[in-house]
C-alpha positions as a LaTeX table, in Angstrom:
\begin{tabular}{lrrr}
\hline
Residue & $x$ (\AA) & $y$ (\AA) & $z$ (\AA) \\
\hline
Met1 & 101.08 & $-3.53$ & 1.55 \\
Ser2 & 102.61 & $-0.62$ & 3.47 \\
Lys3 & 101.92 & 0.11 & 7.12 \\
Lys4 & 99.94 & 3.27 & 6.18 \\
Ser5 & 97.67 & 1.30 & 3.86 \\
Arg6 & 97.04 & $-1.35$ & 6.51 \\
Lys7 & 96.20 & 1.38 & 9.06 \\
Lys8 & 93.72 & 3.10 & 6.67 \\
Ser9 & 92.09 & $-0.22$ & 5.84 \\
Ser10 & 91.73 & $-1.15$ & 9.49 \\
Lys11 & 89.98 & 2.17 & 10.30 \\
Ala12 & 86.79 & 1.22 & 8.41 \\
Pro13 & 86.00 & $-2.40$ & 9.20 \\
Ser14 & 82.54 & $-3.88$ & 8.61 \\
Gly15 & 81.81 & $-3.70$ & 12.31 \\
Ser16 & 82.62 & 0.01 & 12.57 \\
Pro17 & 80.16 & 2.44 & 14.25 \\
Thr18 & 79.41 & 4.05 & 10.85 \\
Ala19 & 78.49 & 0.72 & 9.28 \\
Lys20 & 76.40 & $-0.23$ & 12.30 \\
Lys21 & 74.44 & 3.04 & 12.07 \\
Lys22 & 73.73 & 2.45 & 8.38 \\
Thr23 & 72.61 & $-1.12$ & 9.06 \\
Leu24 & 70.34 & $-0.09$ & 11.94 \\
Lys25 & 68.85 & 2.74 & 9.85 \\
Thr26 & 68.17 & 0.39 & 6.94 \\
Arg27 & 66.64 & $-2.23$ & 9.26 \\
Ala28 & 64.39 & 0.35 & 10.97 \\
Ser29 & 63.20 & 1.66 & 7.62 \\
Thr30 & 62.42 & $-1.90$ & 6.45 \\
Gln31 & 60.53 & $-2.67$ & 9.67 \\
Ala32 & 58.52 & 0.57 & 9.43 \\
Lys33 & 57.51 & $-0.22$ & 5.82 \\
Ser34 & 56.56 & $-3.75$ & 6.82 \\
Ala35 & 54.48 & $-2.50$ & 9.75 \\
Lys36 & 52.77 & 0.06 & 7.50 \\
Thr37 & 52.02 & $-2.65$ & 4.95 \\
Gln38 & 50.57 & $-4.88$ & 7.66 \\
Arg39 & 48.47 & $-2.08$ & 9.14 \\
Ala40 & 47.00 & $-0.96$ & 5.81 \\
Pro41 & 44.69 & $-3.95$ & 5.21 \\
Ala42 & 43.47 & $-3.86$ & 8.80 \\
Ser43 & 42.69 & $-0.16$ & 8.52 \\
Lys44 & 40.98 & $-0.70$ & 5.17 \\
Ser45 & 39.03 & $-3.64$ & 6.59 \\
Ala46 & 37.94 & $-1.54$ & 9.57 \\
Arg47 & 36.75 & 1.22 & 7.24 \\
Thr48 & 34.86 & $-1.32$ & 5.12 \\
Leu49 & 33.15 & $-2.81$ & 8.19 \\
Ala50 & 32.27 & 0.64 & 9.50 \\
Lys51 & 30.84 & 1.61 & 6.12 \\
Ala52 & 28.81 & $-1.61$ & 5.92 \\
Gly53 & 27.49 & $-1.05$ & 9.43 \\
Ser54 & 26.52 & 2.50 & 8.54 \\
His55 & 24.75 & 1.25 & 5.40 \\
Arg56 & 22.80 & $-1.34$ & 7.39 \\
Ala57 & 21.77 & 1.32 & 9.90 \\
Ala58 & 20.65 & 3.63 & 7.10 \\
Ser59 & 18.69 & 0.81 & 5.45 \\
Lys60 & 17.01 & $-0.04$ & 8.74 \\
Gln61 & 16.06 & 3.61 & 9.24 \\
Leu62 & 14.73 & 3.83 & 5.66 \\
Asn63 & 12.65 & 0.69 & 6.08 \\
Ser64 & 11.28 & 2.03 & 9.34 \\
Ser65 & 10.39 & 5.31 & 7.64 \\
Glu66 & 8.72 & 3.53 & 4.73 \\
Ser67 & 6.76 & 1.34 & 7.13 \\
Ala68 & 5.59 & 4.37 & 9.07 \\
Ser69 & 4.44 & 6.17 & 5.93 \\
Ala70 & 2.71 & 3.14 & 4.41 \\
Pro71 & $-1.03$ & 3.58 & 3.86 \\
Val72 & $-3.12$ & 2.32 & 6.76 \\
Thr73 & $-6.23$ & 0.30 & 6.04 \\
Ala74 & $-9.37$ & 2.34 & 6.63 \\
Lys75 & $-11.39$ & 0.04 & 8.84 \\
Ser76 & $-15.01$ & 0.37 & 9.89 \\
Gly77 & $-16.69$ & $-1.06$ & 12.96 \\
Leu78 & $-19.76$ & $-1.84$ & 10.84 \\
Ala79 & $-21.21$ & $-5.16$ & 11.92 \\
Glu80 & $-24.40$ & $-7.08$ & 11.44 \\
Gly81 & $-27.07$ & $-6.06$ & 13.96 \\
Gln82 & $-25.95$ & $-2.47$ & 14.43 \\
Lys83 & $-27.76$ & 0.62 & 13.20 \\
Ala84 & $-26.89$ & 1.53 & 9.62 \\
Pro85 & $-24.83$ & 4.76 & 9.37 \\
Ala86 & $-26.80$ & 7.75 & 8.08 \\
Phe87 & $-25.84$ & 9.35 & 4.76 \\
Arg88 & $-26.88$ & 12.23 & 2.53 \\
Leu89 & $-25.36$ & 12.25 & $-0.96$ \\
Pro90 & $-26.17$ & 13.25 & $-4.56$ \\
Arg91 & $-27.37$ & 10.66 & $-7.07$ \\
Asp92 & $-27.59$ & 10.51 & $-10.85$ \\
Gly93 & $-30.17$ & 12.98 & $-12.14$ \\
Gly94 & $-29.21$ & 15.59 & $-9.53$ \\
Asp95 & $-31.40$ & 14.48 & $-6.62$ \\
Val96 & $-30.14$ & 13.95 & $-3.07$ \\
Val97 & $-30.54$ & 10.57 & $-1.35$ \\
Thr98 & $-30.58$ & 9.93 & 2.41 \\
Leu99 & $-30.95$ & 6.83 & 4.56 \\
Ala100 & $-34.14$ & 8.32 & 6.02 \\
Asp101 & $-35.74$ & 8.10 & 2.56 \\
Tyr102 & $-35.92$ & 4.32 & 3.05 \\
Thr103 & $-37.31$ & 4.17 & 6.57 \\
Gly104 & $-39.42$ & 1.04 & 7.06 \\
Gln105 & $-38.04$ & $-0.50$ & 3.86 \\
Lys106 & $-35.27$ & $-2.99$ & 3.19 \\
Leu107 & $-32.28$ & $-1.52$ & 1.39 \\
Val108 & $-29.35$ & $-2.96$ & $-0.56$ \\
Leu109 & $-26.21$ & $-0.83$ & $-0.87$ \\
Phe110 & $-23.64$ & $-2.17$ & $-3.31$ \\
Phe111 & $-20.30$ & $-0.35$ & $-3.33$ \\
Tyr112 & $-18.27$ & $-0.71$ & $-6.52$ \\
Pro113 & $-14.73$ & 0.55 & $-7.34$ \\
Arg114 & $-15.29$ & 2.43 & $-10.58$ \\
Ala115 & $-18.05$ & 3.13 & $-13.08$ \\
Asp116 & $-17.93$ & 1.46 & $-16.49$ \\
Thr117 & $-15.16$ & $-1.01$ & $-15.65$ \\
Pro118 & $-15.81$ & $-4.69$ & $-16.51$ \\
Gly119 & $-16.61$ & $-6.09$ & $-13.06$ \\
Cys120 & $-18.59$ & $-3.05$ & $-11.94$ \\
Thr121 & $-20.57$ & $-3.05$ & $-15.18$ \\
Arg122 & $-21.57$ & $-6.72$ & $-14.79$ \\
Glu123 & $-22.57$ & $-6.12$ & $-11.17$ \\
Ala124 & $-24.70$ & $-3.06$ & $-11.97$ \\
Ile125 & $-26.36$ & $-4.87$ & $-14.89$ \\
Asp126 & $-27.16$ & $-7.84$ & $-12.64$ \\
Phe127 & $-28.82$ & $-5.63$ & $-10.02$ \\
Thr128 & $-30.75$ & $-3.88$ & $-12.82$ \\
Arg129 & $-31.89$ & $-7.25$ & $-14.17$ \\
Leu130 & $-33.26$ & $-8.14$ & $-10.73$ \\
Ala131 & $-34.71$ & $-4.69$ & $-9.94$ \\
Gly132 & $-38.32$ & $-5.94$ & $-10.29$ \\
Ala133 & $-37.63$ & $-8.93$ & $-8.04$ \\
Phe134 & $-36.06$ & $-6.72$ & $-5.38$ \\
Ala135 & $-39.03$ & $-4.36$ & $-5.51$ \\
Ala136 & $-41.38$ & $-7.32$ & $-5.07$ \\
Ala137 & $-39.38$ & $-8.28$ & $-1.98$ \\
Gly138 & $-39.88$ & $-4.77$ & $-0.56$ \\
Thr139 & $-36.21$ & $-3.92$ & $-1.10$ \\
Ala140 & $-34.66$ & $-0.83$ & $-2.69$ \\
Val141 & $-31.21$ & $-0.97$ & $-4.33$ \\
Leu142 & $-28.55$ & 1.74 & $-4.51$ \\
Gly143 & $-25.13$ & 1.64 & $-6.18$ \\
Ile144 & $-22.33$ & 3.74 & $-4.65$ \\
Ser145 & $-18.86$ & 4.70 & $-5.85$ \\
Ala146 & $-16.50$ & 7.69 & $-5.67$ \\
Asp147 & $-17.19$ & 8.65 & $-9.30$ \\
Ser148 & $-18.52$ & 12.09 & $-10.16$ \\
Leu149 & $-22.18$ & 12.57 & $-11.00$ \\
Lys150 & $-21.26$ & 13.10 & $-14.65$ \\
Ala151 & $-19.43$ & 9.74 & $-14.73$ \\
Gln152 & $-22.34$ & 8.01 & $-12.98$ \\
Glu153 & $-24.86$ & 9.37 & $-15.46$ \\
Lys154 & $-22.69$ & 8.36 & $-18.41$ \\
Phe155 & $-22.41$ & 4.87 & $-16.89$ \\
Arg156 & $-26.21$ & 4.69 & $-16.41$ \\
Asp157 & $-27.00$ & 5.81 & $-19.95$ \\
Lys158 & $-24.42$ & 3.57 & $-21.64$ \\
His159 & $-25.74$ & 0.38 & $-19.99$ \\
Ser160 & $-29.42$ & 1.36 & $-19.42$ \\
Leu161 & $-29.07$ & 0.90 & $-15.67$ \\
Lys162 & $-32.27$ & 1.08 & $-13.60$ \\
Val163 & $-30.80$ & 1.42 & $-10.10$ \\
Pro164 & $-29.96$ & 4.83 & $-8.59$ \\
Leu165 & $-26.21$ & 5.57 & $-8.57$ \\
Ile166 & $-24.78$ & 7.61 & $-5.69$ \\
Ser167 & $-21.65$ & 9.76 & $-5.93$ \\
Asp168 & $-19.47$ & 9.75 & $-2.80$ \\
Glu169 & $-16.42$ & 11.69 & $-3.95$ \\
Gln170 & $-15.37$ & 12.52 & $-0.36$ \\
His171 & $-15.52$ & 8.83 & 0.71 \\
Lys172 & $-17.61$ & 9.60 & 3.80 \\
Met173 & $-20.24$ & 6.93 & 3.21 \\
Leu174 & $-17.63$ & 4.52 & 1.84 \\
Glu175 & $-15.62$ & 4.79 & 5.05 \\
Ala176 & $-18.68$ & 4.58 & 7.30 \\
Tyr177 & $-19.74$ & 1.31 & 5.66 \\
Gly178 & $-16.22$ & $-0.20$ & 5.58 \\
Ala179 & $-15.97$ & $-0.04$ & 1.78 \\
Trp180 & $-12.86$ & 2.14 & 1.72 \\
Gly181 & $-9.49$ & 0.63 & 2.61 \\
Glu182 & $-6.10$ & $-0.67$ & 1.59 \\
Lys183 & $-5.76$ & $-2.52$ & $-1.71$ \\
Ser184 & $-2.77$ & $-3.81$ & $-3.64$ \\
Met185 & $-1.88$ & $-4.14$ & $-7.29$ \\
Tyr186 & 1.39 & $-5.19$ & $-8.92$ \\
Gly187 & 3.05 & $-5.21$ & $-5.50$ \\
Lys188 & 2.00 & $-1.66$ & $-4.59$ \\
Ser189 & $-0.46$ & $-0.74$ & $-1.85$ \\
Phe190 & $-2.95$ & 2.09 & $-2.07$ \\
Leu191 & $-6.31$ & 3.18 & $-0.66$ \\
Gly192 & $-9.42$ & 2.57 & $-2.70$ \\
Ile193 & $-12.95$ & 1.16 & $-2.80$ \\
Leu194 & $-13.37$ & $-2.40$ & $-1.60$ \\
Arg195 & $-16.20$ & $-4.14$ & $-3.43$ \\
Thr196 & $-18.76$ & $-4.50$ & $-0.64$ \\
Thr197 & $-22.52$ & $-5.00$ & $-0.33$ \\
Val198 & $-24.65$ & $-4.20$ & 2.71 \\
Leu199 & $-28.24$ & $-5.29$ & 3.29 \\
Val200 & $-30.16$ & $-3.04$ & 5.69 \\
Gly201 & $-33.35$ & $-4.40$ & 7.25 \\
Ala202 & $-36.66$ & $-2.54$ & 7.51 \\
Asp203 & $-35.71$ & $-1.81$ & 11.12 \\
Gly204 & $-32.74$ & 0.29 & 9.95 \\
Lys205 & $-30.18$ & $-2.22$ & 11.19 \\
Val206 & $-27.46$ & $-3.96$ & 9.19 \\
Ala207 & $-28.72$ & $-7.46$ & 8.36 \\
Arg208 & $-25.90$ & $-8.75$ & 6.15 \\
Val209 & $-22.47$ & $-7.61$ & 4.97 \\
Trp210 & $-20.62$ & $-9.08$ & 1.98 \\
Arg211 & $-16.95$ & $-8.11$ & 1.69 \\
Asn212 & $-14.48$ & $-8.79$ & $-1.13$ \\
Val213 & $-17.45$ & $-9.52$ & $-3.37$ \\
Arg214 & $-17.15$ & $-11.78$ & $-6.39$ \\
Val215 & $-19.49$ & $-10.44$ & $-9.04$ \\
Asp216 & $-20.74$ & $-13.64$ & $-10.65$ \\
Gly217 & $-24.00$ & $-14.70$ & $-8.98$ \\
His218 & $-23.69$ & $-12.06$ & $-6.27$ \\
Ala219 & $-26.87$ & $-10.08$ & $-7.04$ \\
Asp220 & $-28.91$ & $-13.29$ & $-6.97$ \\
Ala221 & $-27.46$ & $-14.24$ & $-3.57$ \\
Val222 & $-28.32$ & $-10.80$ & $-2.18$ \\
Leu223 & $-31.89$ & $-11.10$ & $-3.48$ \\
Glu224 & $-32.31$ & $-14.43$ & $-1.69$ \\
Ala225 & $-31.03$ & $-12.86$ & 1.55 \\
Ala226 & $-33.45$ & $-9.94$ & 1.16 \\
Arg227 & $-36.36$ & $-12.30$ & 0.61 \\
Gly228 & $-35.42$ & $-14.16$ & 3.76 \\
Leu229 & $-35.66$ & $-11.09$ & 6.04 \\
\hline
\end{tabular}
Protein backbone atom coordinates (compact mmCIF):
# COMPACT_ATOMS: atom_id res chain seq x y z
CA MET A 1 0.00 0.00 0.00
CA SER A 2 1.33 3.46 -0.88
CA LYS A 3 1.78 6.26 1.63
CA LYS A 4 -1.11 8.24 0.04
CA SER A 5 -3.48 5.29 0.43
CA ARG A 6 -2.49 4.80 4.05
CA LYS A 7 -3.05 8.53 4.73
CA LYS A 8 -6.53 8.49 3.11
CA SER A 9 -7.48 5.37 5.04
CA SER A 10 -6.33 6.85 8.33
CA LYS A 11 -8.45 10.00 7.80
CA ALA A 12 -11.76 8.15 8.32
CA PRO A 13 -11.32 5.75 11.23
CA SER A 14 -14.30 4.28 13.09
CA GLY A 15 -13.73 6.67 15.95
CA SER A 16 -13.81 9.77 13.74
CA PRO A 17 -16.06 12.76 14.63
CA THR A 18 -18.30 11.99 11.62
CA ALA A 19 -18.86 8.40 12.72
CA LYS A 20 -19.49 9.50 16.30
CA LYS A 21 -22.14 12.00 15.15
CA LYS A 22 -23.91 9.31 13.13
CA THR A 23 -23.82 6.89 16.06
CA LEU A 24 -25.14 9.50 18.52
CA LYS A 25 -27.90 10.50 16.08
CA THR A 26 -28.94 6.88 15.58
CA ARG A 27 -28.89 6.22 19.35
CA ALA A 28 -30.97 9.34 20.09
CA SER A 29 -33.52 8.37 17.46
CA THR A 30 -33.77 4.85 18.93
CA GLN A 31 -34.18 6.21 22.46
CA ALA A 32 -36.88 8.67 21.33
CA LYS A 33 -38.84 5.87 19.61
CA SER A 34 -38.49 3.68 22.69
CA ALA A 35 -39.68 6.48 24.98
CA LYS A 36 -42.63 7.19 22.66
CA THR A 37 -43.53 3.49 22.65
CA GLN A 38 -43.36 3.38 26.44
CA ARG A 39 -45.44 6.54 26.84
CA ALA A 40 -48.19 5.43 24.45
CA PRO A 41 -49.76 2.73 26.65
CA ALA A 42 -49.65 4.99 29.70
CA SER A 43 -51.36 7.78 27.77
CA LYS A 44 -53.93 5.34 26.39
CA SER A 45 -54.49 3.90 29.86
CA ALA A 46 -54.97 7.38 31.29
CA ARG A 47 -57.52 8.19 28.59
CA THR A 48 -59.34 4.91 29.27
CA LEU A 49 -59.48 5.61 33.02
CA ALA A 50 -60.66 9.16 32.43
CA LYS A 51 -63.36 7.91 30.06
CA ALA A 52 -64.48 5.26 32.56
CA GLY A 53 -64.61 7.85 35.33
CA SER A 54 -66.66 10.15 33.13
CA HIS A 55 -69.04 7.28 32.31
CA ARG A 56 -69.49 6.45 36.00
CA ALA A 57 -70.21 10.10 36.77
CA ALA A 58 -72.76 10.26 33.95
CA SER A 59 -74.42 7.05 35.15
CA LYS A 60 -74.60 8.39 38.69
CA GLN A 61 -76.18 11.61 37.43
CA LEU A 62 -78.66 9.64 35.30
CA ASN A 63 -79.64 7.43 38.22
CA SER A 64 -80.09 10.49 40.39
CA SER A 65 -82.28 12.08 37.73
CA GLU A 66 -84.36 8.92 37.33
CA SER A 67 -84.78 8.66 41.10
CA ALA A 68 -85.92 12.27 41.31
CA SER A 69 -88.48 11.82 38.54
CA ALA A 70 -89.83 8.51 39.85
CA PRO A 71 -93.51 8.58 40.80
CA VAL A 72 -94.11 9.37 44.46
CA THR A 73 -96.68 7.37 46.37
CA ALA A 74 -99.82 9.40 46.99
CA LYS A 75 -100.33 8.94 50.70
CA SER A 76 -103.33 9.89 52.80
CA GLY A 77 -103.44 10.64 56.50
CA LEU A 78 -106.77 8.77 56.71
CA ALA A 79 -106.90 6.81 59.93
CA GLU A 80 -109.49 5.04 62.00
CA GLY A 81 -111.28 7.42 64.37
CA GLN A 82 -110.99 10.54 62.24
CA LYS A 83 -113.81 12.28 60.41
CA ALA A 84 -114.48 10.83 56.97
CA PRO A 85 -113.48 13.22 54.14
CA ALA A 86 -116.44 14.84 52.38
CA PHE A 87 -117.10 14.09 48.71
CA ARG A 88 -119.52 15.05 45.95
CA LEU A 89 -119.35 12.92 42.80
CA PRO A 90 -121.57 11.56 40.00
CA ARG A 91 -122.88 7.99 40.14
CA ASP A 92 -124.34 5.58 37.60
CA GLY A 93 -127.73 6.81 36.40
CA GLY A 94 -126.61 10.45 36.42
CA ASP A 95 -127.32 11.36 40.05
CA VAL A 96 -124.82 13.07 42.36
CA VAL A 97 -123.77 11.44 45.63
CA THR A 98 -122.36 13.20 48.70
CA LEU A 99 -121.20 12.04 52.12
CA ALA A 100 -123.95 14.16 53.69
CA ASP A 101 -126.54 11.91 52.00
CA TYR A 102 -125.60 9.20 54.52
CA THR A 103 -125.61 11.23 57.72
CA GLY A 104 -126.59 9.07 60.69
CA GLN A 105 -126.07 5.89 58.67
CA LYS A 106 -123.17 3.46 58.40
CA LEU A 107 -121.45 3.50 55.03
CA VAL A 108 -119.11 1.13 53.19
CA LEU A 109 -116.89 2.58 50.47
CA PHE A 110 -115.07 0.00 48.37
CA PHE A 111 -112.49 1.39 45.94
CA TYR A 112 -111.67 -0.86 42.99
CA PRO A 113 -109.05 -0.40 40.22
CA ARG A 114 -111.13 -0.86 37.08
CA ALA A 115 -114.66 -1.78 36.06
CA ASP A 116 -115.32 -5.17 34.50
CA THR A 117 -111.91 -6.67 35.30
CA PRO A 118 -111.89 -10.11 36.99
CA GLY A 119 -111.09 -9.12 40.59
CA CYS A 120 -113.24 -5.99 40.54
CA THR A 121 -116.15 -7.93 39.05
CA ARG A 122 -116.03 -10.60 41.78
CA GLU A 123 -115.84 -7.92 44.47
CA ALA A 124 -118.79 -5.93 43.10
CA ILE A 125 -120.86 -9.11 42.71
CA ASP A 126 -120.08 -10.10 46.31
CA PHE A 127 -121.23 -6.73 47.66
CA THR A 128 -124.37 -7.01 45.49
CA ARG A 129 -125.04 -10.49 46.88
CA LEU A 130 -124.88 -9.10 50.41
CA ALA A 131 -126.77 -5.85 49.69
CA GLY A 132 -129.86 -7.00 51.65
CA ALA A 133 -127.73 -8.03 54.63
CA PHE A 134 -125.93 -4.68 54.65
CA ALA A 135 -129.25 -2.84 54.50
CA ALA A 136 -130.49 -4.89 57.45
CA ALA A 137 -127.39 -3.82 59.35
CA GLY A 138 -128.21 -0.16 58.64
CA THR A 139 -125.28 0.14 56.23
CA ALA A 140 -125.17 1.61 52.72
CA VAL A 141 -122.58 0.45 50.17
CA LEU A 142 -120.89 2.46 47.42
CA GLY A 143 -118.34 1.32 44.83
CA ILE A 144 -115.79 3.87 43.59
CA SER A 145 -113.29 3.86 40.73
CA ALA A 146 -111.82 6.32 38.20
CA ASP A 147 -113.93 4.89 35.36
CA SER A 148 -116.27 7.13 33.40
CA LEU A 149 -120.00 7.05 34.08
CA LYS A 150 -120.55 5.25 30.78
CA ALA A 151 -118.10 2.50 31.81
CA GLN A 152 -119.71 2.23 35.25
CA GLU A 153 -123.18 1.85 33.77
CA LYS A 154 -121.98 -0.78 31.30
CA PHE A 155 -120.35 -2.63 34.21
CA ARG A 156 -123.58 -2.43 36.26
CA ASP A 157 -125.79 -3.67 33.43
CA LYS A 158 -123.49 -6.51 32.37
CA HIS A 159 -123.33 -8.03 35.87
CA SER A 160 -126.71 -6.86 37.30
CA LEU A 161 -124.99 -4.95 40.09
CA LYS A 162 -127.23 -3.52 42.83
CA VAL A 163 -124.77 -1.14 44.53
CA PRO A 164 -124.32 2.47 43.37
CA LEU A 165 -121.11 3.01 41.39
CA ILE A 166 -119.32 6.36 41.73
CA SER A 167 -117.09 7.88 39.05
CA ASP A 168 -114.03 9.74 40.37
CA GLU A 169 -112.13 10.54 37.19
CA GLN A 170 -110.15 13.36 38.86
CA HIS A 171 -109.01 11.06 41.74
CA LYS A 172 -110.03 13.59 44.41
CA MET A 173 -111.97 11.14 46.57
CA LEU A 174 -109.49 8.35 45.82
CA GLU A 175 -106.63 10.48 47.13
CA ALA A 176 -108.58 11.73 50.15
CA TYR A 177 -109.30 8.15 51.24
CA GLY A 178 -105.77 6.85 50.53
CA ALA A 179 -106.89 4.66 47.61
CA TRP A 180 -104.62 6.32 45.05
CA GLY A 181 -100.89 5.61 45.11
CA GLU A 182 -97.85 3.90 43.66
CA LYS A 183 -98.22 0.43 42.17
CA SER A 184 -95.86 -1.82 40.24
CA MET A 185 -96.24 -4.30 37.43
CA TYR A 186 -93.57 -6.16 35.46
CA GLY A 187 -90.88 -4.14 37.23
CA LYS A 188 -92.39 -0.75 36.36
CA SER A 189 -93.90 1.68 38.85
CA PHE A 190 -96.93 3.83 38.18
CA LEU A 191 -99.75 5.61 40.00
CA GLY A 192 -103.13 3.94 40.18
CA ILE A 193 -106.02 2.80 42.38
CA LEU A 194 -105.12 0.70 45.40
CA ARG A 195 -107.89 -1.75 46.24
CA THR A 196 -109.16 -0.31 49.52
CA THR A 197 -112.34 -0.46 51.61
CA VAL A 198 -113.42 2.05 54.25
CA LEU A 199 -116.21 1.59 56.78
CA VAL A 200 -117.68 4.85 58.07
CA GLY A 201 -119.70 4.77 61.28
CA ALA A 202 -123.06 6.46 61.83
CA ASP A 203 -121.14 9.21 63.62
CA GLY A 204 -119.36 10.12 60.37
CA LYS A 205 -116.00 8.84 61.56
CA VAL A 206 -113.80 6.20 59.95
CA ALA A 207 -114.37 2.94 61.83
CA ARG A 208 -112.25 0.53 59.76
CA VAL A 209 -109.83 0.67 56.84
CA TRP A 210 -108.82 -2.34 54.72
CA ARG A 211 -105.83 -1.79 52.44
CA ASN A 212 -104.40 -4.08 49.74
CA VAL A 213 -107.68 -5.98 49.79
CA ARG A 214 -107.89 -9.61 48.75
CA VAL A 215 -111.26 -10.11 47.09
CA ASP A 216 -112.16 -13.61 48.24
CA GLY A 217 -114.28 -13.39 51.40
CA HIS A 218 -113.72 -9.66 51.75
CA ALA A 219 -117.35 -8.50 51.44
CA ASP A 220 -118.39 -10.98 54.14
CA ALA A 221 -115.67 -9.70 56.49
CA VAL A 222 -116.82 -6.10 55.94
CA LEU A 223 -120.42 -7.09 56.68
CA GLU A 224 -119.37 -8.64 59.99
CA ALA A 225 -117.48 -5.45 60.90
CA ALA A 226 -120.53 -3.33 60.03
CA ARG A 227 -122.78 -5.49 62.17
CA GLY A 228 -120.38 -5.08 65.06
CA LEU A 229 -120.57 -1.25 65.10
